[in-house]
Amino acid sequence: MYEQVARVSDDVGMSPAPLYRQIADTMRSDITAGRFPPGSKLPSERELIDRFGAARGTVRAGLNVLITEGLITPAQGRGYQVQQHEVFTLDASRHENLLFSRPEDGDSFSNDVRHAGRAPHQEFRVEVTEASAEAAQRLQIEDGGRIVLRYCRRFVDDTPWSIQATQYPQWLVSENPRLSDPGDVVEGTTRYLADRGVKQVAFHDEWATRMPTPDEARELQIGPGIPVLVWVRTGYTSEKRPVRRTVTIFRGDLNRVTYDLGDTDALPTEEVNAA
Amino acid sequence: MYEQVARVSDDVGMSPAPLYRQIADTMRSDITAGRFPPGSKLPSERELIDRFGAARGTVRAGLNVLITEGLITPAQGRGYQVQQHEVFTLDASRHENLLFSRPEDGDSFSNDVRHAGRAPHQEFRVEVTEASAEAAQRLQIEDGGRIVLRYCRRFVDDTPWSIQATQYPQWLVSENPRLSDPGDVVEGTTRYLADRGVKQVAFHDEWATRMPTPDEARELQIGPGIPVLVWVRTGYTSEKRPVRRTVTIFRGDLNRVTYDLGDTDALPTEEVNAA
DNA sequence: TCATTCAACTCGTTTGAACAAGTTGAATGA
DNA sequence: TCATTCAACTTGTTCAAACGAGTTGAATGA
């Protein structure tokens, strides 16, 4: 009976929200209502100061809320712009079928991106290090054993997309030297290994999200308010032997992941999964 | 030839990093180096003002960087505390085997949480609405058709863990009325449906990350710097018929997800996957 | 002993000012 | 015409001051 009264007192009886939050709330609903569509420019701080009758610091505090929510991006000299994302979807469960793809198709990233009509680009770097305790455990090698780290930073149309670090145990690299080739392995490393008899028949995937470290934010060119997706895939051979551990950091605003599970015949043949 | 000179000028020749960023960088490395372990308190603003010789606003700007990185949390009157996470791992691929579990085990959430020695708690709410265009398409019903929305907010030891909204097409609820029961379906709704002949044999999962909306931040009790994981699972029967679409919002700092793919016999039997 | 009060601490909000630095487009001059 | 300059914008950084509001523990008093 007093439900509505209680609600009202939640709003009215409480001390009013601080001004900077009112500014944030107002601008947020203006954005989500479409009055400032993605890619458009917000009013300048000067205009907002006049509109809300607030000091500059207060206006900036309000805008900062929206920045940390990933809604807007500031640019010195140019104003604030509403974020516009273009989402790329990765089908992680399809990747287990990668071994059956044709070798001339190239690696799956370039493949997917080109299929979407975009231009892929990759940078590689290879390092040899000692395995950390965790890496050693996951790759089932002795503590402090050698591993080869294969870094890869990926771009789509020159926009940084993901950074990847794959750990291979030394014994595997010795038998498959192209893994330590700092250049691209055109057909993809998984395919390369499979062709040489090291078939990954099972994967353990882990997904998490967090804010990027400063290094990651720099490499992926993302500012505050944009989280990253962290993907850790461990690949196993049929002898239960782990052969690689890949850590991929995705820009959270640009990427989605899908898994198809169970009797895939029961799934719609043509997933019309527009975001 | 001038490569190195350019590099040096990037570091030395450039104007020094602004003071608030120096403060952020210093405090960040203090934290990551373990000088302020998780759960410990940072020096007060007053102390940092003295240590860095900066104005209070500048110190706060520095700390704000760490807040939006999810590293620290401020509390009025109590100071800044280094974040401490306790991560809960959800095995999403195991859930496809849920139908073969024993009915008396209860739903999988309560199950998992109790298995970890924690106290689960759930709140339910049910609504009947018209399907949005997207919902109608995904659930393969006519546009504007009725759907039943089943909300669930989950807690672990009274900490908000996730909020979930499941859409069921009206025809399914008519045949299985307990779906519109605002209370808990003890054995889990998937199990309940399976027992009544509606077996979900395939799933399409989508994962994404973003910053929470203000509503989500309130419901999950998370502040700036903590992203959410968004999980959308669509369940299909063997007749290729979608029967539900579940959207789950997880606190990103508390949750991890795993998938086991491929020939699971090749995976280590006892996953010692400590974070 | 025990509950209360309250001073001294903490962070939260807001103002106003000043200068630095990046961007843009119009005016300028070759 | 075309490149340059520069004024007038934009956001970025920093300072100083004041008051509000939550927390804590020691002093106080019953």
XYZ file of N, CA and C (backbone and C1' of nucleotides) in Angstrom, chain A residues 18-21 53-56 58 76-78, chain C residues 12-16 18-24:
120
model
N 24.174 14.833 -5.990
C 25.110 15.936 -6.221
C 25.030 16.414 -7.665
N 25.382 17.669 -7.837
C 25.207 18.307 -9.138
C 25.933 17.569 -10.247
N 27.157 17.131 -9.962
C 27.921 16.482 -11.036
C 27.235 15.202 -11.486
N 26.523 14.549 -10.535
C 25.828 13.324 -10.908
C 24.570 13.651 -11.705
N 24.707 25.788 -14.980
C 25.073 26.768 -13.966
C 26.087 26.241 -12.981
N 26.994 25.426 -13.472
C 27.962 24.794 -12.578
C 29.362 25.288 -12.913
N 30.275 25.050 -11.982
C 31.664 25.374 -12.252
C 32.238 24.355 -13.233
N 33.345 24.704 -13.830
C 33.916 23.817 -14.839
C 34.283 22.473 -14.237
N 32.929 20.898 -11.878
C 31.739 20.087 -11.661
C 31.264 19.464 -12.964
N 41.344 16.297 -26.696
C 41.811 17.658 -26.450
C 41.673 18.506 -27.704
N 41.021 19.630 -27.564
C 40.859 20.543 -28.682
C 39.668 20.242 -29.566
N 39.081 19.038 -29.388
C 38.029 18.645 -30.316
C 36.684 18.398 -29.652
P 35.498 9.693 -1.691
O 34.536 10.836 -1.135
C 33.208 10.504 -0.737
C 32.247 11.642 -1.061
C 32.281 12.095 -2.523
O 30.944 12.362 -2.943
C 32.796 13.916 -1.117
P 30.665 12.852 -4.399
O 30.643 14.426 -4.219
C 29.592 15.003 -3.467
C 29.704 16.504 -3.492
C 29.747 17.139 -4.888
O 28.635 18.000 -4.984
C 31.391 18.085 -3.471
P 28.216 18.588 -6.383
O 28.974 19.980 -6.401
C 28.668 20.936 -5.401
C 29.651 22.070 -5.465
C 29.953 22.594 -6.874
O 29.151 23.742 -7.110
C 31.855 22.611 -5.402
P 29.274 24.556 -8.476
O 30.311 25.686 -8.095
C 30.171 26.375 -6.846
C 31.395 27.219 -6.584
C 31.884 28.006 -7.802
O 31.656 29.389 -7.618
C 33.693 26.969 -6.600
P 31.649 30.382 -8.838
O 33.183 30.782 -8.978
C 33.895 31.251 -7.837
C 35.349 31.441 -8.198
C 35.579 31.963 -9.625
O 36.393 33.116 -9.546
C 36.946 30.073 -9.195
P 42.623 35.038 -12.817
O 43.778 34.092 -13.371
C 44.742 33.556 -12.457
C 45.467 32.414 -13.119
C 45.886 32.703 -14.557
O 47.290 32.933 -14.598
C 45.025 30.483 -14.261
P 47.967 33.508 -15.938
O 48.515 32.194 -16.643
C 49.364 31.322 -15.911
C 49.345 29.948 -16.551
C 49.765 29.921 -18.028
O 50.866 29.035 -18.168
C 47.840 28.626 -17.645
P 51.601 28.909 -19.596
O 51.279 27.387 -19.988
C 51.380 26.366 -18.994
C 51.034 25.020 -19.603
C 51.516 24.812 -21.032
O 51.932 23.462 -21.179
C 49.163 24.637 -20.976
P 52.711 22.986 -22.484
O 51.553 22.377 -23.382
C 50.774 21.320 -22.864
C 49.716 20.928 -23.880
C 50.187 20.951 -25.339
O 49.619 19.826 -25.993
C 48.272 22.257 -25.116
P 50.248 19.263 -27.327
O 48.966 18.949 -28.228
C 47.993 18.047 -27.746
C 46.666 18.326 -28.431
C 46.717 18.338 -29.960
O 45.624 17.594 -30.452
C 45.731 20.335 -29.168
P 45.428 17.386 -32.033
O 44.365 18.522 -32.406
C 43.149 18.576 -31.685
C 42.148 19.451 -32.412
C 42.175 19.384 -33.940
O 40.835 19.262 -34.368
C 42.430 21.639 -33.227
P 40.467 19.011 -35.876
O 39.920 20.444 -36.301
C 39.010 21.110 -35.451
C 38.769 22.499 -35.980
C 38.758 22.597 -37.507
O 37.545 23.164 -37.924
C 40.143 24.276 -36.570
